[in-house]
Structure formats: C-alpha cells, structure tokens
Short mmCIF file of C-alpha atoms and ligand atoms in Angstrom, two decimals:
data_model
loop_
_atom_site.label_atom_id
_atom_site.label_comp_id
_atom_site.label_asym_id
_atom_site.label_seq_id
_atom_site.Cartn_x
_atom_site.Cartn_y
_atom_site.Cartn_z
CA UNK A 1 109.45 -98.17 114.42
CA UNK A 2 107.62 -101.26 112.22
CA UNK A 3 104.92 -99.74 110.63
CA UNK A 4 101.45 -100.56 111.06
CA UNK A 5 101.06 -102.54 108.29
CA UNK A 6 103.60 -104.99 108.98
CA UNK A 7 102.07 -105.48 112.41
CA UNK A 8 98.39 -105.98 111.14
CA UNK A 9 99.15 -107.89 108.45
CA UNK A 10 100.63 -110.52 110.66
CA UNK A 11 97.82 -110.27 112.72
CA UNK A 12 95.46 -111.07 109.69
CA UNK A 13 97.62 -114.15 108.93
CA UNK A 14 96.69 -115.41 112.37
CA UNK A 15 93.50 -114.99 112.06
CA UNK A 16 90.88 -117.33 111.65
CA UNK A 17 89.96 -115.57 108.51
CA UNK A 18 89.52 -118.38 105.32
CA UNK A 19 92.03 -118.45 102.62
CA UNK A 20 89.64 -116.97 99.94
CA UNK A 21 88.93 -114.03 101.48
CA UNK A 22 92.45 -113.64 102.57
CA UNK A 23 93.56 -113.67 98.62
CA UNK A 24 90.14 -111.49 97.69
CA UNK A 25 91.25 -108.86 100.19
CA UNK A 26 95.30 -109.18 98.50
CA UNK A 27 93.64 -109.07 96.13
CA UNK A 28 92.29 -105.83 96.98
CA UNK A 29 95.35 -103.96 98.02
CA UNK A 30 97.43 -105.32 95.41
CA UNK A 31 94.80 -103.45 92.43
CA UNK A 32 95.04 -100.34 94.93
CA UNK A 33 98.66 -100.14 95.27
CA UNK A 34 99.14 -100.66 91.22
CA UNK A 35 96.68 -97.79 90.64
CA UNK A 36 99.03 -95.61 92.33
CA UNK A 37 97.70 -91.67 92.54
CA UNK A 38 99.91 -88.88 91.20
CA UNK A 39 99.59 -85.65 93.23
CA UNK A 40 101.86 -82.19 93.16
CA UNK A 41 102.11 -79.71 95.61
CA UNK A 42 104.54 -76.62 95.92
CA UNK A 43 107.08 -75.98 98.85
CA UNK A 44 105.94 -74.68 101.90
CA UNK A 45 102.34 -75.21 100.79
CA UNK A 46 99.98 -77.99 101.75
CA UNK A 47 99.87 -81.36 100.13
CA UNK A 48 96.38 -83.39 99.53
CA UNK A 49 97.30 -87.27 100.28
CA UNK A 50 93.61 -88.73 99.04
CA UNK A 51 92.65 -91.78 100.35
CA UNK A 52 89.72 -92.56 97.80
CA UNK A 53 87.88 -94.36 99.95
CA UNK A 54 83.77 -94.64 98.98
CA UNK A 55 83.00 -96.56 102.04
CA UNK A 56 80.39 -98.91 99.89
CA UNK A 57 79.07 -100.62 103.00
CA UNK A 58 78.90 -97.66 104.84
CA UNK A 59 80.93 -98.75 107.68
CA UNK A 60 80.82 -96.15 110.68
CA UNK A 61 84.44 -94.62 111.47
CA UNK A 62 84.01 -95.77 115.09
CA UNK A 63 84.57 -99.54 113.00
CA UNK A 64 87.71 -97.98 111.27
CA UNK A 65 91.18 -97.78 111.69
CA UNK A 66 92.44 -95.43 108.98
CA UNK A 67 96.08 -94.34 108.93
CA UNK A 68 98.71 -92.94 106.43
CA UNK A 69 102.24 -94.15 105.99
CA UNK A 70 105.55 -92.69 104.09
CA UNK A 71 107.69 -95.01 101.59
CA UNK A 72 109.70 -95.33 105.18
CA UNK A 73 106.62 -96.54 106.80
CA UNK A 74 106.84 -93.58 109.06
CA UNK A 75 102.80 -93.24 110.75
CA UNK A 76 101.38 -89.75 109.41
CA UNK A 77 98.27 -90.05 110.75
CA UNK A 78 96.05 -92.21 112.66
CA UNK A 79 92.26 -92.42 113.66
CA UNK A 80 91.91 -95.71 115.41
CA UNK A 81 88.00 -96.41 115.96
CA UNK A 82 87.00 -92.42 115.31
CA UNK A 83 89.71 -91.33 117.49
CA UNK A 84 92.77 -89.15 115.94
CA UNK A 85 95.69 -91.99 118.05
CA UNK A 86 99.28 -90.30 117.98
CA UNK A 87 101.05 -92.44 119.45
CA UNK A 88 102.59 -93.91 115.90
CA UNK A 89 102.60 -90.74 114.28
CA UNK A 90 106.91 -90.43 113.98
CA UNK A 91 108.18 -87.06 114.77
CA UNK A 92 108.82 -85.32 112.07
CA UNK A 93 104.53 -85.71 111.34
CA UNK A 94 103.51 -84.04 114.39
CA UNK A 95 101.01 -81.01 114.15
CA UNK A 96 101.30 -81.38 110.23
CA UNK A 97 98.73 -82.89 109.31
CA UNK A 98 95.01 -82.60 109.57
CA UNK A 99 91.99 -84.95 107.61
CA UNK A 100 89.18 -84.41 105.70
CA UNK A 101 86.88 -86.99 107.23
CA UNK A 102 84.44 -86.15 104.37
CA UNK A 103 86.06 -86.71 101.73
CA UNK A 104 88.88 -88.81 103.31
CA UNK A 105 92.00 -86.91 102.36
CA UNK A 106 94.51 -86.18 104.98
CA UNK A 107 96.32 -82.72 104.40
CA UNK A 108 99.78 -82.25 104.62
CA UNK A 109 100.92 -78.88 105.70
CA UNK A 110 104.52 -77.17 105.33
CA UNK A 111 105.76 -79.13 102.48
CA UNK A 112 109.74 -79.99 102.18
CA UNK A 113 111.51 -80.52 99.25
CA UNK A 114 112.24 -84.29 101.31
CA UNK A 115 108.52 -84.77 101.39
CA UNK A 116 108.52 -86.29 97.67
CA UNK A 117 107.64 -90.33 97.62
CA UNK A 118 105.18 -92.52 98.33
CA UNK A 119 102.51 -92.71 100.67
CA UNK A 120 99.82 -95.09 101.34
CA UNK A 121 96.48 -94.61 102.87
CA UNK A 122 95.18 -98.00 105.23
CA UNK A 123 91.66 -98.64 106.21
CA UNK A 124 91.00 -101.40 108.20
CA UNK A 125 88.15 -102.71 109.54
CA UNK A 126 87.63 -104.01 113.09
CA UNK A 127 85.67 -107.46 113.33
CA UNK A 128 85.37 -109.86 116.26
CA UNK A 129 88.46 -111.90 115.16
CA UNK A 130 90.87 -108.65 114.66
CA UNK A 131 91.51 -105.63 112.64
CA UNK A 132 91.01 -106.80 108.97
CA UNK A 133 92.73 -104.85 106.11
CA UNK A 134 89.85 -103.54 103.89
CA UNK A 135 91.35 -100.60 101.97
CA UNK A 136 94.87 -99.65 100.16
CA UNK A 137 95.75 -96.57 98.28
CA UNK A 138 99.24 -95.26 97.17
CA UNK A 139 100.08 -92.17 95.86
CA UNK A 140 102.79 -90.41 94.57
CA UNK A 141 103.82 -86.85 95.39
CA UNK A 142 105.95 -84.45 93.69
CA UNK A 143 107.21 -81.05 94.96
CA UNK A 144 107.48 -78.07 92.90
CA UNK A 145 108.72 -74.74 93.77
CA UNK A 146 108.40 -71.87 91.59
CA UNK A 147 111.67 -70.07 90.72
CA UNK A 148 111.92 -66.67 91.08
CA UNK A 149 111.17 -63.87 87.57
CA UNK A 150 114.88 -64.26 86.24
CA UNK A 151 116.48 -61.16 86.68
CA UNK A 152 119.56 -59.69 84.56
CA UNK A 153 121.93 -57.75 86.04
CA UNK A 154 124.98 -56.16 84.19
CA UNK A 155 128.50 -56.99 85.63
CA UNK A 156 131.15 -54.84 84.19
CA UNK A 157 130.86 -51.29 83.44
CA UNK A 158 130.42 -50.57 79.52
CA UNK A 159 133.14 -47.68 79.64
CA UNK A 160 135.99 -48.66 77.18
CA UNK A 161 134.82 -52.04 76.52
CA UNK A 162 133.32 -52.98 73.27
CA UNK A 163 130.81 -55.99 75.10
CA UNK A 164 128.89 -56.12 77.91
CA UNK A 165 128.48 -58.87 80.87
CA UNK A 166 124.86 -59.52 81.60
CA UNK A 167 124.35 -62.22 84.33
CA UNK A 168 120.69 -63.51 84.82
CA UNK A 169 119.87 -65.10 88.36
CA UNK A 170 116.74 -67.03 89.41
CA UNK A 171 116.59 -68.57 92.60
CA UNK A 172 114.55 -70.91 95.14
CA UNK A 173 113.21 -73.01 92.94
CA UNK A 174 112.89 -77.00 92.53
CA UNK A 175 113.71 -79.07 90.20
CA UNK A 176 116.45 -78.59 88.95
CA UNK A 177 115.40 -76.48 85.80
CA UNK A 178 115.65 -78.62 82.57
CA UNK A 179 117.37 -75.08 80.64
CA UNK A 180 118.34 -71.10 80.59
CA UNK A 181 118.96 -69.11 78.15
CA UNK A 182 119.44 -65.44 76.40
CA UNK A 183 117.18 -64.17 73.81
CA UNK A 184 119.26 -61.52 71.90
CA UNK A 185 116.73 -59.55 69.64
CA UNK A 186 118.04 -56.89 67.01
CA UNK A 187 116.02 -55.79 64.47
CA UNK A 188 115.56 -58.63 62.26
CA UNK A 189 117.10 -61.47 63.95
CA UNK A 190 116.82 -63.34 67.32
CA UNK A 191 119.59 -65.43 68.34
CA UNK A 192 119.26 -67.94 71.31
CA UNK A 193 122.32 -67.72 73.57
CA UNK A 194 122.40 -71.56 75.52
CA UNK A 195 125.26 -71.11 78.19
CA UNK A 196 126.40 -73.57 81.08
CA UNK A 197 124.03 -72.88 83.95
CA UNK A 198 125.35 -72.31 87.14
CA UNK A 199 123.79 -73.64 89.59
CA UNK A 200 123.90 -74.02 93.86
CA UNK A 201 121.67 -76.20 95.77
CA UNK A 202 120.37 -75.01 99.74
CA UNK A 203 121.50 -78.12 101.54
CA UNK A 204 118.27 -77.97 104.08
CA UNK A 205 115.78 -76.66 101.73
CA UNK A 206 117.51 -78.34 98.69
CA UNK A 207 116.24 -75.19 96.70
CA UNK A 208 118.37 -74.60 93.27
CA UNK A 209 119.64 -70.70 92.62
CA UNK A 210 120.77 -70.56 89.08
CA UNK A 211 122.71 -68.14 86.79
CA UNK A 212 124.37 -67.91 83.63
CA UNK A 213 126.61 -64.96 82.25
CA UNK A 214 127.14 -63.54 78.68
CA UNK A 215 129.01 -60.88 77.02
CA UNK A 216 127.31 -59.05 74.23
CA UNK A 217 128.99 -56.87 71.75
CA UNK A 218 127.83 -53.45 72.41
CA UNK A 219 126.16 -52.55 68.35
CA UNK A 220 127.91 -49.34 67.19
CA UNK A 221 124.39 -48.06 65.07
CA UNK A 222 121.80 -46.54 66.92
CA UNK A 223 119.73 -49.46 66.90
CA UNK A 224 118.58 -50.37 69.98
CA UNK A 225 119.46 -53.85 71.07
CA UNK A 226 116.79 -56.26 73.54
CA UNK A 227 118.16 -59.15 75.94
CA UNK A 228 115.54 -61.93 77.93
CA UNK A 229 116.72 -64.19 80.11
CA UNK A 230 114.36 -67.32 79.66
CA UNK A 231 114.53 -70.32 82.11
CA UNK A 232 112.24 -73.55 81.36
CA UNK A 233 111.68 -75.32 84.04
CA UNK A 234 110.78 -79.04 84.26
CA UNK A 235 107.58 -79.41 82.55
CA UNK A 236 104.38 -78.74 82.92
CA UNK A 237 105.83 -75.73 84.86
CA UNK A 238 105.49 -73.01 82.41
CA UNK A 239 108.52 -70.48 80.82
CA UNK A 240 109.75 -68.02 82.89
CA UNK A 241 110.86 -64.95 81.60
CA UNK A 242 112.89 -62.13 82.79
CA UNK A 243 111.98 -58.29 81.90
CA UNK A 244 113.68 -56.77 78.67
CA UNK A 245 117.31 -55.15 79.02
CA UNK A 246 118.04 -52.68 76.38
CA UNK A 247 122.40 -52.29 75.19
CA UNK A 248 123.00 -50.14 72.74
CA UNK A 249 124.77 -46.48 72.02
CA UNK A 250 124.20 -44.62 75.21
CA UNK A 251 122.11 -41.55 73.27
CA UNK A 252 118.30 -42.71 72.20
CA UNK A 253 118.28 -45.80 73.84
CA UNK A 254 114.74 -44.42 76.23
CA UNK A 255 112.82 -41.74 75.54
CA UNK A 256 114.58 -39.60 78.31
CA UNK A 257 117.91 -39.99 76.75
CA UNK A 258 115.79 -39.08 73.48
CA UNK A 259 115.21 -35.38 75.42
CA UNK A 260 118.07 -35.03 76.29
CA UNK A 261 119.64 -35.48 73.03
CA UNK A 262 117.52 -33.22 71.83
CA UNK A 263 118.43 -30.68 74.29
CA UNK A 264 122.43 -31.47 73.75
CA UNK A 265 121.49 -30.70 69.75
CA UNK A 266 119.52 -27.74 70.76
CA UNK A 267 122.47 -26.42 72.76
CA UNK A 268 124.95 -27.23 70.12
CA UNK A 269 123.41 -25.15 67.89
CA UNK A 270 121.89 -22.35 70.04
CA UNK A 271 125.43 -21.72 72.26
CA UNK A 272 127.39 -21.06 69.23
CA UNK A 273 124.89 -18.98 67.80
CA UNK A 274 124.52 -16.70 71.07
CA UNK A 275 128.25 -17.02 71.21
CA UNK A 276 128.85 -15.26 68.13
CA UNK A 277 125.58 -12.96 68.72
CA UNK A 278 127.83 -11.60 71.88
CA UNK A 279 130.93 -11.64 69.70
CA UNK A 280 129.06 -9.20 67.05
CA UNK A 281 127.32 -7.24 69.66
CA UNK A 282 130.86 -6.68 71.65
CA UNK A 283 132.90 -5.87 68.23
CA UNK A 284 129.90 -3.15 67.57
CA UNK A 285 130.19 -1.69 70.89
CA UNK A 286 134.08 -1.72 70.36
CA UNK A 287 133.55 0.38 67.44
CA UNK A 288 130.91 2.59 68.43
CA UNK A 289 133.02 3.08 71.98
CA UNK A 290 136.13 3.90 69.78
CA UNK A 291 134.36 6.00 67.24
CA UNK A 292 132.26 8.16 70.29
CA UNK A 293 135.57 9.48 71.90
CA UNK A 294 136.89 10.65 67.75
CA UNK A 295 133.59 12.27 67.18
CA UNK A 296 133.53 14.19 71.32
CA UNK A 297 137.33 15.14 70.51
CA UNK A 298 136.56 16.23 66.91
CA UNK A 299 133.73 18.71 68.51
CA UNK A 300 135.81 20.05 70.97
CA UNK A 301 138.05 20.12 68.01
CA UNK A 302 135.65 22.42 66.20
CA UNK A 303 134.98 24.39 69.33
CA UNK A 304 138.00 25.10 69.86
CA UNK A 305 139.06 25.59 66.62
CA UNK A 306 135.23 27.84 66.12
CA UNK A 307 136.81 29.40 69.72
CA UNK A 308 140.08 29.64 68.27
CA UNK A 309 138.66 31.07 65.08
CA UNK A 310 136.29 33.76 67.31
CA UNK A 311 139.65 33.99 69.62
CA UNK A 312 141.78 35.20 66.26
CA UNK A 313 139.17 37.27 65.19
CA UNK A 314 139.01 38.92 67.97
CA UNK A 315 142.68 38.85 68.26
CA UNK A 316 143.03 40.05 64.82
CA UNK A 317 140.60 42.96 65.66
CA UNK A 318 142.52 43.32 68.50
CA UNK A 319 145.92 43.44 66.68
CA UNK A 320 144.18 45.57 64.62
CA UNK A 321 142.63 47.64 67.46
CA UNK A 322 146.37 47.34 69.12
CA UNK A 323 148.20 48.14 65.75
CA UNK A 324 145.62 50.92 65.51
CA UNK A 325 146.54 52.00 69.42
CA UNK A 326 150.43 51.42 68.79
CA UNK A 327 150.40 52.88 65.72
CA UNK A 328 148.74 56.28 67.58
CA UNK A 329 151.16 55.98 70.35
CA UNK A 330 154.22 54.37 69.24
CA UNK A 331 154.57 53.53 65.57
CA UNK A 332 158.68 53.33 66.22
CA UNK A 333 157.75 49.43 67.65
CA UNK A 334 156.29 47.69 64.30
C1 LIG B 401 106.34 -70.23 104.20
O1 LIG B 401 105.05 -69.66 104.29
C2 LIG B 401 104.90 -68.77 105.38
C3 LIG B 401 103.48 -68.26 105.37
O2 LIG B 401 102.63 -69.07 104.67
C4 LIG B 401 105.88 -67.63 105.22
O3 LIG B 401 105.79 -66.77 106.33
C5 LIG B 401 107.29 -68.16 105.12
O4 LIG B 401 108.19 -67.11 104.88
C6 LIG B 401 107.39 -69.18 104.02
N1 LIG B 401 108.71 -69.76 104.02
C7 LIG B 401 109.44 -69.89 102.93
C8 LIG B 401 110.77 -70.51 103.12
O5 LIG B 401 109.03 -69.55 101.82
C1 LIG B 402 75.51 -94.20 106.60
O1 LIG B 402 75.31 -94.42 107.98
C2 LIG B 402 74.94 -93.26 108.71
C3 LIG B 402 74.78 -93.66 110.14
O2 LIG B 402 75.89 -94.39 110.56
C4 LIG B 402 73.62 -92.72 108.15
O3 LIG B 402 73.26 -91.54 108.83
C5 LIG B 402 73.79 -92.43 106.67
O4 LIG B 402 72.57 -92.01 106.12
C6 LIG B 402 74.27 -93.66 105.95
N1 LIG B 402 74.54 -93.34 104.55
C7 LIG B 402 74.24 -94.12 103.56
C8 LIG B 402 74.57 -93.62 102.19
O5 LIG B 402 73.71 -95.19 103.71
C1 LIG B 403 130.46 -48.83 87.27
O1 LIG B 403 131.11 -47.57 87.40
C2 LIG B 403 130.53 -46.73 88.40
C3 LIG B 403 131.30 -45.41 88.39
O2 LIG B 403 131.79 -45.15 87.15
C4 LIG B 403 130.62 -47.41 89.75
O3 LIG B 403 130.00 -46.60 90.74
C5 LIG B 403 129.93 -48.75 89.69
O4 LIG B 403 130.07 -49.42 90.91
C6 LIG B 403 130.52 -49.59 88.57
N1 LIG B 403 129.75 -50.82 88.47
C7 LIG B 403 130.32 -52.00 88.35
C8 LIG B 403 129.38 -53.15 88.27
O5 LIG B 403 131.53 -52.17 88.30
C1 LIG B 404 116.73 -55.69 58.38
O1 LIG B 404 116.01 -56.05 57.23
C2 LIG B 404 115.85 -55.04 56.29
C3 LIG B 404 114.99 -55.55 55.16
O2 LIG B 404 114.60 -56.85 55.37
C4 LIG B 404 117.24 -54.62 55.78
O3 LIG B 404 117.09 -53.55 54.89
C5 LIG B 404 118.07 -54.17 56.97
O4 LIG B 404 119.38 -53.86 56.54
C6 LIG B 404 118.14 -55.25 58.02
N1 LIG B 404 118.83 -54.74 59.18
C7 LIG B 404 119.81 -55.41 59.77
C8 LIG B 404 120.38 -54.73 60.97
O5 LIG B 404 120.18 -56.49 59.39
C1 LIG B 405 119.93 -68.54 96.93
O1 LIG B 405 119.43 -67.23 96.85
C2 LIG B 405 118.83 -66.77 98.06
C3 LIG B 405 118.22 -65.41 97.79
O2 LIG B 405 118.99 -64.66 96.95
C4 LIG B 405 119.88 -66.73 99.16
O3 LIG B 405 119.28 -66.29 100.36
C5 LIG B 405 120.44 -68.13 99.34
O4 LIG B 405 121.48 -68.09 100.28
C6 LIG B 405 120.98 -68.67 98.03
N1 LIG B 405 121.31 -70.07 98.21
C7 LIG B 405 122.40 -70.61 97.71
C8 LIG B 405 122.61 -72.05 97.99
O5 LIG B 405 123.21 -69.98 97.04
C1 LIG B 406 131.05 -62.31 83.09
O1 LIG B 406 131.04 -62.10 84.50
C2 LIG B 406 131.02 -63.29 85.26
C3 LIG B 406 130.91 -62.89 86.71
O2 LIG B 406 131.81 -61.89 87.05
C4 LIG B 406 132.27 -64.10 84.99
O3 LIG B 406 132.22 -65.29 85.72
C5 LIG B 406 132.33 -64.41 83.51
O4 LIG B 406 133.54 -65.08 83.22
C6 LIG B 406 132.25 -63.14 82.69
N1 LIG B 406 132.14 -63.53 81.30
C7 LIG B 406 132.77 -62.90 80.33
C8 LIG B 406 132.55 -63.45 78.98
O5 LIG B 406 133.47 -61.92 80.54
C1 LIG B 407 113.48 -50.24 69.70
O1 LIG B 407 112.70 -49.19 70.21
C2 LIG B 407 111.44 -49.04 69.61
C3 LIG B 407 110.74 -47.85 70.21
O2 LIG B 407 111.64 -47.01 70.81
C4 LIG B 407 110.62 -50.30 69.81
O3 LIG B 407 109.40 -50.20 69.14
C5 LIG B 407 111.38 -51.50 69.27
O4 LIG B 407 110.69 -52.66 69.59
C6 LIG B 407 112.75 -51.55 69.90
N1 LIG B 407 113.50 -52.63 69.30
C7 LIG B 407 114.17 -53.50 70.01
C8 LIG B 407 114.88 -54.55 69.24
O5 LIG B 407 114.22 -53.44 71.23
C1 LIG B 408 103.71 -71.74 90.51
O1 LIG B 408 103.51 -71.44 89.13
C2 LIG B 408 102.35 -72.03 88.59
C3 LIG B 408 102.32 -71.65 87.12
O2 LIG B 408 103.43 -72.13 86.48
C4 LIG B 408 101.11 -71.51 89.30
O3 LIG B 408 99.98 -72.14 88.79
C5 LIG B 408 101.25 -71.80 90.77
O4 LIG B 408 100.18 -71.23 91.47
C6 LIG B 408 102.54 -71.24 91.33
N1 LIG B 408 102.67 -71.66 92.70
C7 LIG B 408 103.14 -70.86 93.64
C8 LIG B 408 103.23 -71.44 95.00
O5 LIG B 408 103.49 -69.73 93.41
#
C-alpha cells in the first residue's frame, strides 16, 4: 500500500500552488523531520507518538487531515476532516491505537519488541485547490523491557565437592543487556566474577533470557561467604541485582543453624555426662545389690549361728540333762 504521503505529495505538485510556498512548506517538513523526537516505551505497554502540533492559526479539525505513518509507511491512524477514516490504517494497526485530540498525540497500545523505528505524524490542510501538507513530525521510538530480579540458583550438590555451581538467570527482557556478573564478597575483599553470558532470544517476542554459571570454592573457615548476581542493562536502565546467597561451612552460616549448633554442643556435652551419671548410678546399685544379699546371708548367718548357739546350749543342757538321765539309768553306755 503507497502511503499517504507519497500520494499527497504528488497531488501538491499538481497543484496550482506557487513555487515559494511550495519550498516554504519543504521547507517546513524538512526542519520537522531533522528535529526528530526521541520517545521510550516498555513492552506490552502503551507508546505516546506526539505530534507537536500548536495549531497557530487555529485551523478547525473538520479542515484537517492528520494521520501517522511507520518507517514502512504503514497508515496508523487517520482522521480525515474530524473523522477517525480506517480505511489506510494496515492491519497490524487496527484497534491499537487511540488519539489525544487535545494534545495531539496518538497512543499506541500493546507494544512489540518490532514496534521500534520511526514514525511520522502528517497534518494537512484542506484548501479549495487540494489537501496541502502543513505539518511534519518524526519521532523515534525505542522499546525497553525490564528483565526479571536475577535469580541464583545452585546446580550441583556441595556433598564431596570442594566448589559450588551457582547459575544466575534473568529473563524477558530487551535489549540485549550490555553485562552480568558475580559479586563474591568475603570479609575484606570483593572480587567481580565477568563470565560469558548465555543468552536465548524468544523468536516472536524477541525477549532475551540470560544466564551465566560459576563455581566457587567452598571457604574451609567459618566465615561466611556472600554471592550477587548483578546484570546492567543498556543504559539509562538501572542495575539489577539479585538477592544475597550465602556458601560457606554448613554450621553458623543462619542463625537457625547457629541453634542448632548450639544444641549439637549442648548435647555433646550433656549425653556424655548423663551417660556416665547412669554408668555411676548402675555400678552403685551393682554394689549395693551385691553387698545387700552378703549382709541378709550374714544375719541369717548370725541367727543361725545365735540359733545354733541357743540350739547347743540347749543341747549341751540337754546332753547334760541326758548325761545326767543316762548316767541315772545306764552309765554302762558313756
Ligand atoms: C500484557 O499485559 C496484560 C495486561 O496488561 C497481561 O495480562 C499480559 O500477561 C501481558 N503480557 C505479557 C507478555 O507480559
Ligand atoms: C479556536 O477556534 C475555536 C472554534 O473553532 C474557538 O472556540 C477557540 O476559542 C479558538 N481558540 C483560539 C485560541 O483562538
Ligand atoms: C542434591 O541432593 C539431594 C539429595 O541429597 C537431591 O534431592 C537433590 O535433587 C540434589 N540437587 C541437585 C541440584 O542435584
Ligand atoms: C581481614 O583484614 C584483617 C585486618 O585488616 C586481617 O586481620 C584479616 O586476616 C583479614 N581476613 C582475611 C580473610 O583476609
Ligand atoms: C525465557 O524464560 C521464560 C520464563 O522462564 C520461558 O517461558 C521462555 O520459554 C524462555 N525463552 C527462551 C527463548 O528460552
Ligand atoms: C556449572 O553448571 C552449568 C550447568 O549445569 C554447566 O554448564 C557449567 O559447565 C558448570 N560449571 C562448572 C565450572 O562446573
Ligand atoms: C556474615 O554474617 C554476619 C552476621 O551473621 C553479617 O553481619 C556479615 O555481613 C556477613 N558477612 C558476609 C560476607 O556475608
Ligand atoms: C522498568 O524499570 C524502570 C526502572 O529501571 C522503571 O522506571 C519502569 O517503570 C519499569 N517498567 C516496567 C514496565 O516495569
């Protein structure tokens, strides 16, 4: 489809219109088109495409043909003589846009990584001999989209390694970020880990996801050990950083491990302690269990031997009684 411009602009040439004001209203354009406006806006947000336009003479928008057209010279957006016109408007521009009348911006809604380029803003003016081009603005417009908080994750497990993998990830963002890196903070030092960034690109969004993977030497001391994942975008987007992960000896690296090494010191001094408590208490029982029988048996012992004793007394008196008796009846026995 030719754009609009291409068709009116012929139709100016043909025009009666003098030769001076053709080259005042080049002119015109030309100054509009070098002044060229820079504008952001973020994916899937809206982009303002300002037109600029003061309208000095005050001409009423029922005069006015105002339209927008991409780098392509794709038709945005139309309003032929007050009237929104979509017959031009290509395809891919229907139901996205809406304009400010007021302050003569035209809004551009769902924004694609593709959108990026130039557009130009057209107001012409319809006089007796034909639409006559009064008004040119460009502007260029960049698309941003945040990255995600970088995020590390580790890979392999710690057991019987000496380092540690730690990936960091950010994703759906755009540019393409301009660095990533680890922070590695010990006590005293902080070194700055630059490693080749990984990096895939969404072919319809054309959102990046990046990564990039270290190992870190596990420290053998109790100190505890800090990693941040920083990724600088393309400026003036700002440094994004990812949350603090701790390596380190597995004891005391939070205060919950703190407790429980506490508790594991507690117990390694309290078990042994109640260990030989039971030990002491069981050998003293052992005794008093072995000595308790001696002492019973060494009663009965004495009672028997105090029975005994009574028994031979009285046996005595009775051998005595008896050697009395046999003695009185028969002393021939003895
Ligand atoms: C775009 O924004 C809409 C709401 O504003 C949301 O529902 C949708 O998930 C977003 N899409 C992407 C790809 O971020
Ligand atoms: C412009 O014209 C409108 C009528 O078309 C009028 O109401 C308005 O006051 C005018 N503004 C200026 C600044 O002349
Ligand atoms: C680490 O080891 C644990 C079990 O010891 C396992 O469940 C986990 O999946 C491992 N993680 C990785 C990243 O290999
Ligand atoms: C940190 O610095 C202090 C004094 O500046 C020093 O005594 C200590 O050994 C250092 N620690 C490490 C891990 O380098
Ligand atoms: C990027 O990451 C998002 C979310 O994790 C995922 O849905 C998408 O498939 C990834 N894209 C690419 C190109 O790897
Ligand atoms: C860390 O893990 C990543 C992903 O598994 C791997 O690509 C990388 O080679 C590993 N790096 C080291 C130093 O082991
Ligand atoms: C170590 O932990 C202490 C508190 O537990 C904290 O103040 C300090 O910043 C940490 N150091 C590092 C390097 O993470
Ligand atoms: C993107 O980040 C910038 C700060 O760097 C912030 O001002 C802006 O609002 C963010 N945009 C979105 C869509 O999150």
């Amino acid at each position: 489809m030719p754009g609009l411009w291409d068709l009116q602009w012929m139709g100016i040439c043909d025009s009666t219109m003098g030769l001076n004001s053709t080259l005042l209203v080049m002119a015109l354009l030309l100054s509009g088109a070098a002044a060229a406006l820079k504008r952001r806006a973020y994916f899937n947000e809206t982009a303002d495409l300002p037109c600029q336009f003061t309208n000095p003479r005050n001409i009423s928008l029922s005069e006015l043909v105002v339209f927008w057209q991409d780098q392509e010279k794709l038709v945005l957006y139309e309003l032929y003589l007050g009237k929104e016109k979509p017959d031009n408007v290509d395809p891919k521009y229907v139901s996205r846009t809406s304009f400010d009348r007021e302050n003569w911006i035209l809004h551009l809604h769902s924004i694609q990584i593709k959108d990026q380029g130039s557009y130009q803003c057209f107001i012409h003016h319809k006089r007796p001999q034909g639409l006559v081009p009064i008004y040119q603005k460009d502007c260029d417009l960049s698309v941003f989209a945040n990255f995600s908080q970088p995020d590390i994750r580790q890979i392999s497990n710690i057991t019987g390694r000496s380092d540690i993998n730690l990936t960091c990830s950010s994703v759906q963002g755009y540019p393409e970020p301009k660095e990533m890196y680890f922070l590695h903070e010990t006590e005293n030092l902080t070194t700055k880990h630059v490693v080749l960034m990984q990096k895939s690109q969404d072919n319809d969004t054309e959102l990046y996801n990046v990564s990039i993977s270290f190992s870190f030497l596990v420290p053998h001391d109790t100190n505890n050990v800090s990693v941040i994942c920083v990724l600088q975008p393309e400026p003036p987007e700002t440094e994004l950083h990812s949350k603090p992960f701790s390596i380190g000896p597995k004891k005391s690296v939070s205060p919950k491990n703190d407790k429980n090494y506490i508790l594991q010191i507690v117990g390694l001094i309290l078990l042994p302690l109640i260990l030989v408590c039971w030990i002491v208490l069981f050998l003293i029982k052992l005794r008093r269990q072995k000595r308790q029988p001696k002492r019973s048996h060494e009663g009965h012992e004495c009672e028997t031997v105090r029975v005994e004793g009574e028994k031979s007394q009285q046996s005595e008196e009775r051998v005595e009684d008896q050697a009395l008796e046999r003695s009185d009846e028969e002393p021939s026995t003895l």
